[in-house]
PDB file of C-alpha atoms in Angstrom:
ATOM      1  CA  MET A  42      -1.163 119.084  70.272  1.00 65.00           C
ATOM      2  CA  ILE A  43      -0.713 122.287  68.333  1.00 75.00           C
ATOM      3  CA  THR A  44      -1.866 125.596  69.838  1.00 79.00           C
ATOM      4  CA  SER A  45      -4.195 128.065  68.147  1.00 82.00           C
ATOM      5  CA  GLU A  46      -1.300 130.491  67.709  1.00 86.00           C
ATOM      6  CA  GLN A  47       0.865 127.812  66.047  1.00 86.00           C
ATOM      7  CA  ARG A  48      -2.076 126.848  63.809  1.00 88.00           C
ATOM      8  CA  GLU A  49      -2.601 130.507  62.838  1.00 92.00           C
ATOM      9  CA  LYS A  50       1.122 130.946  62.052  1.00 93.00           C
ATOM     10  CA  LEU A  51       1.054 127.792  59.919  1.00 94.00           C
ATOM     11  CA  ARG A  52      -2.027 128.968  58.043  1.00 95.00           C
ATOM     12  CA  GLY A  53      -0.416 132.383  57.591  1.00 96.00           C
ATOM     13  CA  TRP A  54       2.749 130.805  56.199  1.00 97.00           C
ATOM     14  CA  PHE A  55       0.752 128.865  53.609  1.00 97.00           C
ATOM     15  CA  ALA A  56      -1.411 131.895  52.775  1.00 96.00           C
ATOM     16  CA  GLY A  57       1.730 133.914  52.143  1.00 96.00           C
ATOM     17  CA  ARG A  58       3.674 131.182  50.353  1.00 96.00           C
ATOM     18  CA  LEU A  59       1.048 129.780  47.973  1.00 96.00           C
ATOM     19  CA  PRO A  60       0.948 131.312  44.491  1.00 95.00           C
ATOM     20  CA  ASP A  61      -1.870 133.884  44.335  1.00 92.00           C
ATOM     21  CA  ASP A  62      -3.636 132.083  41.491  1.00 92.00           C
ATOM     22  CA  LEU A  63      -3.507 128.587  42.992  1.00 95.00           C
ATOM     23  CA  PHE A  64      -6.857 128.711  44.828  1.00 96.00           C
ATOM     24  CA  GLU A  65      -9.837 131.062  44.834  1.00 96.00           C
ATOM     25  CA  SER A  66      -9.421 130.946  48.597  1.00 95.00           C
ATOM     26  CA  LEU A  67      -7.505 128.962  51.178  1.00 95.00           C
ATOM     27  CA  THR A  68     -10.272 127.010  52.897  1.00 94.00           C
ATOM     28  CA  GLU A  69      -8.492 125.006  55.566  1.00 94.00           C
ATOM     29  CA  VAL A  70      -5.042 124.151  56.920  1.00 95.00           C
ATOM     30  CA  THR A  71      -5.056 121.299  59.430  1.00 92.00           C
ATOM     31  CA  VAL A  72      -2.137 119.671  61.179  1.00 91.00           C
ATOM     32  CA  ASP A  73      -1.423 116.692  63.398  1.00 88.00           C
ATOM     33  CA  ARG A  74       1.768 114.866  64.420  1.00 85.00           C
ATOM     34  CA  GLU A  75       2.397 113.432  60.952  1.00 89.00           C
ATOM     35  CA  GLU A  76       0.778 115.649  58.359  1.00 93.00           C
ATOM     36  CA  ILE A  77      -0.302 119.105  57.261  1.00 95.00           C
ATOM     37  CA  THR A  78      -3.354 119.138  54.990  1.00 96.00           C
ATOM     38  CA  VAL A  79      -3.976 122.200  52.828  1.00 97.00           C
ATOM     39  CA  ILE A  80      -7.405 122.588  51.219  1.00 97.00           C
ATOM     40  CA  GLY A  81      -8.417 125.369  48.879  1.00 97.00           C
ATOM     41  CA  ARG A  82     -11.476 126.309  46.872  1.00 97.00           C
ATOM     42  CA  ILE A  83     -11.269 126.127  43.085  1.00 97.00           C
ATOM     43  CA  PRO A  84     -13.756 127.550  40.584  1.00 96.00           C
ATOM     44  CA  GLU A  85     -16.738 125.443  39.612  1.00 95.00           C
ATOM     45  CA  PRO A  86     -16.985 124.438  35.969  1.00 95.00           C
ATOM     46  CA  ARG A  87     -19.371 126.521  33.854  1.00 92.00           C
ATOM     47  CA  LEU A  88     -22.262 124.399  32.659  1.00 91.00           C
ATOM     48  CA  ALA A  89     -25.301 125.017  30.521  1.00 90.00           C
ATOM     49  CA  LYS A  90     -28.503 125.865  32.376  1.00 91.00           C
ATOM     50  CA  GLY A  91     -30.450 122.753  33.264  1.00 91.00           C
ATOM     51  CA  ALA A  92     -27.406 120.473  33.391  1.00 90.00           C
ATOM     52  CA  SER A  93     -28.224 117.157  35.036  1.00 93.00           C
ATOM     53  CA  ASP A  94     -26.757 116.092  38.380  1.00 91.00           C
ATOM     54  CA  ALA A  95     -24.674 113.452  36.594  1.00 94.00           C
ATOM     55  CA  GLU A  96     -23.251 116.104  34.253  1.00 94.00           C
ATOM     56  CA  LYS A  97     -22.456 118.426  37.183  1.00 94.00           C
ATOM     57  CA  LYS A  98     -20.765 115.627  39.125  1.00 94.00           C
ATOM     58  CA  ALA A  99     -18.670 114.572  36.103  1.00 96.00           C
ATOM     59  CA  ALA A 100     -17.685 118.189  35.414  1.00 96.00           C
ATOM     60  CA  VAL A 101     -16.573 118.720  39.023  1.00 96.00           C
ATOM     61  CA  ARG A 102     -14.509 115.504  38.979  1.00 96.00           C
ATOM     62  CA  ALA A 103     -12.873 116.587  35.718  1.00 97.00           C
ATOM     63  CA  ARG A 104     -12.148 120.080  37.108  1.00 97.00           C
ATOM     64  CA  VAL A 105     -10.512 118.584  40.207  1.00 97.00           C
ATOM     65  CA  GLN A 106      -8.375 116.242  38.069  1.00 97.00           C
ATOM     66  CA  GLU A 107      -7.369 119.101  35.753  1.00 97.00           C
ATOM     67  CA  PHE A 108      -6.397 121.254  38.754  1.00 97.00           C
ATOM     68  CA  ARG A 109      -4.405 118.423  40.305  1.00 97.00           C
ATOM     69  CA  GLU A 110      -2.372 117.819  37.140  1.00 97.00           C
ATOM     70  CA  ARG A 111      -1.891 121.491  36.205  1.00 96.00           C
ATOM     71  CA  THR A 112      -0.722 122.604  39.673  1.00 97.00           C
ATOM     72  CA  ARG A 113       1.383 119.571  40.626  1.00 96.00           C
ATOM     73  CA  GLU A 114       4.742 121.309  40.128  1.00 96.00           C
ATOM     74  CA  ASP A 115       3.770 124.377  42.193  1.00 96.00           C
ATOM     75  CA  ARG A 116       2.247 122.261  44.967  1.00 97.00           C
ATOM     76  CA  VAL A 117       5.311 119.989  45.143  1.00 96.00           C
ATOM     77  CA  ALA A 118       7.635 123.010  45.450  1.00 97.00           C
ATOM     78  CA  VAL A 119       5.589 124.468  48.329  1.00 97.00           C
ATOM     79  CA  ALA A 120       5.281 121.046  49.998  1.00 97.00           C
ATOM     80  CA  ARG A 121       9.043 120.449  49.905  1.00 97.00           C
ATOM     81  CA  GLU A 122       9.693 123.813  51.522  1.00 97.00           C
ATOM     82  CA  ALA A 123       6.996 123.235  54.163  1.00 97.00           C
ATOM     83  CA  GLU A 124       8.180 119.688  54.908  1.00 96.00           C
ATOM     84  CA  HIS A 125      11.699 120.992  55.473  1.00 96.00           C
ATOM     85  CA  ARG A 126      10.467 123.906  57.586  1.00 95.00           C
ATOM     86  CA  PHE A 127       7.839 122.091  59.693  1.00 94.00           C
ATOM     87  CA  GLY A 128       9.065 118.462  59.636  1.00 94.00           C
ATOM     88  CA  LYS A 129       5.713 117.055  58.467  1.00 93.00           C
ATOM     89  CA  LYS A 130       4.384 115.709  55.182  1.00 94.00           C
ATOM     90  CA  VAL A 131       2.065 118.028  53.259  1.00 96.00           C
ATOM     91  CA  SER A 132      -1.139 116.765  51.653  1.00 96.00           C
ATOM     92  CA  TRP A 133      -3.477 118.690  49.391  1.00 97.00           C
ATOM     93  CA  GLY A 134      -7.170 118.851  48.696  1.00 96.00           C
ATOM     94  CA  VAL A 135      -9.753 121.037  47.012  1.00 97.00           C
ATOM     95  CA  GLU A 136     -13.362 122.059  47.369  1.00 97.00           C
ATOM     96  CA  CYS A 137     -15.307 122.488  44.155  1.00 97.00           C
ATOM     97  CA  GLY A 138     -19.036 122.567  43.521  1.00 92.00           C
ATOM     98  CA  GLY A 139     -19.871 121.494  47.071  1.00 91.00           C
ATOM     99  CA  GLU A 140     -17.540 118.471  46.849  1.00 93.00           C
ATOM    100  CA  ARG A 141     -14.259 117.934  48.697  1.00 94.00           C
ATOM    101  CA  ALA A 142     -11.461 115.872  47.167  1.00 95.00           C
ATOM    102  CA  LEU A 143      -8.236 114.960  48.958  1.00 94.00           C
ATOM    103  CA  PHE A 144      -5.142 114.130  46.951  1.00 91.00           C
ATOM    104  CA  THR A 145      -2.504 111.700  48.199  1.00 81.00           C
ATOM    105  CA  HIS A 146      -2.598 111.856  51.980  1.00 81.00           C
ATOM    106  CA  ILE A 147      -1.251 109.814  54.849  1.00 82.00           C
ATOM    107  CA  ALA A 148      -3.106 106.915  56.404  1.00 80.00           C
ATOM    108  CA  ALA A 149      -1.067 106.615  59.584  1.00 80.00           C
ATOM    109  CA  PRO A 150      -1.089 103.276  61.401  1.00 80.00           C
ATOM    110  CA  VAL A 151      -2.371 103.398  64.963  1.00 80.00           C
ATOM    111  CA  MET A 152      -1.842 100.601  67.477  1.00 81.00           C
ATOM    112  CA  THR A 153      -4.455  99.773  70.048  1.00 86.00           C
ATOM    113  CA  ARG A 154      -5.317  96.922  72.371  1.00 90.00           C
ATOM    114  CA  LEU A 155      -8.967  95.974  72.570  1.00 91.00           C
ATOM    115  CA  ARG A 156     -10.744  93.644  74.925  1.00 92.00           C
ATOM    116  CA  GLN A 157     -13.201  91.054  73.598  1.00 92.00           C
ATOM    117  CA  PRO A 158     -16.369  93.209  73.818  1.00 89.00           C
ATOM    118  CA  GLU A 159     -14.668  95.931  71.767  1.00 92.00           C
ATOM    119  CA  ARG A 160     -13.360  93.396  69.234  1.00 91.00           C
ATOM    120  CA  GLN A 161     -16.883  92.000  68.925  1.00 92.00           C
ATOM    121  CA  VAL A 162     -18.133  95.449  67.902  1.00 92.00           C
ATOM    122  CA  LEU A 163     -15.558  95.548  65.120  1.00 93.00           C
ATOM    123  CA  ASP A 164     -16.311  91.968  64.064  1.00 92.00           C
ATOM    124  CA  THR A 165     -20.039  92.778  63.880  1.00 92.00           C
ATOM    125  CA  LEU A 166     -19.286  95.677  61.524  1.00 92.00           C
ATOM    126  CA  ILE A 167     -17.259  93.304  59.358  1.00 92.00           C
ATOM    127  CA  ALA A 168     -20.005  90.648  59.354  1.00 92.00           C
ATOM    128  CA  ALA A 169     -22.571  93.304  58.394  1.00 91.00           C
ATOM    129  CA  GLY A 170     -20.452  94.406  55.429  1.00 92.00           C
ATOM    130  CA  VAL A 171     -19.808  97.875  56.838  1.00 91.00           C
ATOM    131  CA  ALA A 172     -16.050  97.220  56.912  1.00 93.00           C
ATOM    132  CA  ARG A 173     -13.603  94.791  55.303  1.00 95.00           C
ATOM    133  CA  SER A 174     -11.295  94.429  58.301  1.00 93.00           C
ATOM    134  CA  ARG A 175     -10.935  95.376  61.930  1.00 93.00           C
ATOM    135  CA  SER A 176      -8.779  98.296  60.832  1.00 92.00           C
ATOM    136  CA  ASP A 177     -11.547  99.556  58.498  1.00 92.00           C
ATOM    137  CA  ALA A 178     -14.148  99.002  61.213  1.00 94.00           C
ATOM    138  CA  LEU A 179     -12.125 100.976  63.749  1.00 94.00           C
ATOM    139  CA  ALA A 180     -11.663 103.838  61.248  1.00 92.00           C
ATOM    140  CA  TRP A 181     -15.439 103.773  60.617  1.00 92.00           C
ATOM    141  CA  CYS A 182     -16.069 104.053  64.370  1.00 91.00           C
ATOM    142  CA  VAL A 183     -13.666 106.994  64.675  1.00 90.00           C
ATOM    143  CA  ARG A 184     -15.397 108.824  61.797  1.00 88.00           C
ATOM    144  CA  LEU A 185     -18.780 108.187  63.436  1.00 87.00           C
ATOM    145  CA  VAL A 186     -17.601 109.582  66.769  1.00 85.00           C
ATOM    146  CA  GLN A 187     -15.976 112.531  65.005  1.00 81.00           C
ATOM    147  CA  ARG A 188     -19.179 113.390  63.145  1.00 80.00           C
ATOM    148  CA  HIS A 189     -21.281 113.359  66.305  1.00 76.00           C
ATOM    149  CA  THR A 190     -18.931 114.963  68.792  1.00 80.00           C
ATOM    150  CA  ASP A 191     -17.427 117.960  66.984  1.00 74.00           C
ATOM    151  CA  ASP A 192     -18.576 120.360  69.718  1.00 77.00           C
ATOM    152  CA  TRP A 193     -17.181 118.165  72.495  1.00 79.00           C
ATOM    153  CA  LEU A 194     -13.853 117.670  70.682  1.00 76.00           C
ATOM    154  CA  THR A 195     -13.575 121.418  70.010  1.00 80.00           C
ATOM    155  CA  GLU A 196     -14.127 122.153  73.699  1.00 83.00           C
ATOM    156  CA  LEU A 197     -11.552 119.498  74.645  1.00 84.00           C
ATOM    157  CA  ARG A 198      -8.964 120.941  72.212  1.00 82.00           C
ATOM    158  CA  ASP A 199      -9.592 124.445  73.602  1.00 84.00           C
ATOM    159  CA  SER A 200      -9.022 123.122  77.125  1.00 87.00           C
ATOM    160  CA  LEU A 201      -5.768 121.455  76.074  1.00 86.00           C
ATOM    161  CA  GLU A 202      -4.554 124.717  74.546  1.00 84.00           C
ATOM    162  CA  HIS A 203      -5.305 126.475  77.845  1.00 85.00           C
ATOM    163  CA  VAL A 204      -3.280 123.835  79.727  1.00 87.00           C
ATOM    164  CA  GLN A 205      -0.354 124.348  77.317  1.00 84.00           C
ATOM    165  CA  ARG A 206      -0.455 128.130  77.855  1.00 84.00           C
ATOM    166  CA  VAL A 207      -0.437 127.674  81.642  1.00 86.00           C
ATOM    167  CA  ARG A 208       2.447 125.167  81.426  1.00 85.00           C
ATOM    168  CA  ALA A 209       4.415 127.646  79.329  1.00 84.00           C
ATOM    169  CA  GLN A 210       4.196 130.140  82.219  1.00 86.00           C
ATOM    170  CA  GLY A 211       5.585 127.653  84.738  1.00 82.00           C
ATOM    171  CA  PRO A 212       9.094 127.451  86.214  1.00 81.00           C
ATOM    172  CA  ASP A 213      10.415 125.362  83.290  1.00 75.00           C
ATOM    173  CA  ALA A 214       9.293 127.932  80.710  1.00 68.00           C
ATOM    174  CA  GLU A 215      11.846 129.713  78.554  1.00 64.00           C
ATOM    175  CA  PRO A 216      12.610 133.166  80.028  1.00 59.00           C
ATOM    176  CA  GLN A 217      11.138 136.071  78.083  1.00 53.00           C
ATOM    177  CA  ASP A 218      13.498 138.770  76.813  1.00 49.00           C
ATOM    178  CA  ALA A 219      13.475 141.726  79.175  1.00 44.00           C
ATOM    179  CA  PRO A 220      11.945 144.923  77.760  1.00 46.00           C
ATOM    180  CA  ALA A 221      14.550 147.428  76.562  1.00 48.00           C
ATOM    181  CA  ASP A 222      13.587 150.098  79.128  1.00 47.00           C
ATOM    182  CA  GLU A 223      14.511 147.841  82.091  1.00 45.00           C
ATOM    183  CA  GLU A 224      18.253 147.875  81.357  1.00 42.00           C
TER     184      GLU A 224
END
């Protein structure tokens, strides 16, 4: 689990390292054990007044694709540096016209053991056509829980950060440098 301070330093590193003209704004930097995901806002395409929803959607998709191709070299250079520095893969995404698009990102395998009642839930989702496999069904369940428990998960993450801060003050913590006036 990464602390708020570590997350802020990571976001600051990307904010300072990204070319100024890459994004309109840096929207989000998220991190877990395997991956750092960097998402920025890009300008919406200019359309004629009264453009249809289909035209707007197609224009946004084209803008995202154009951005992805045009900025690939810059993004790869930053990602290589970040991967070396932080030991995690870097993935990219953009927000444009109210849509979010993620570029190549990691789908990390996760092992779990489920008892029959839990497997039956997954199999029901497959039978209903919600998912193609147990893996897809489990991912669907995780997204559902995530959508409905953001407040609870935020509170839990905050509590874990507090525990990490308290542990860092314990007897196994690295000693702090003594202030210069104590010598």
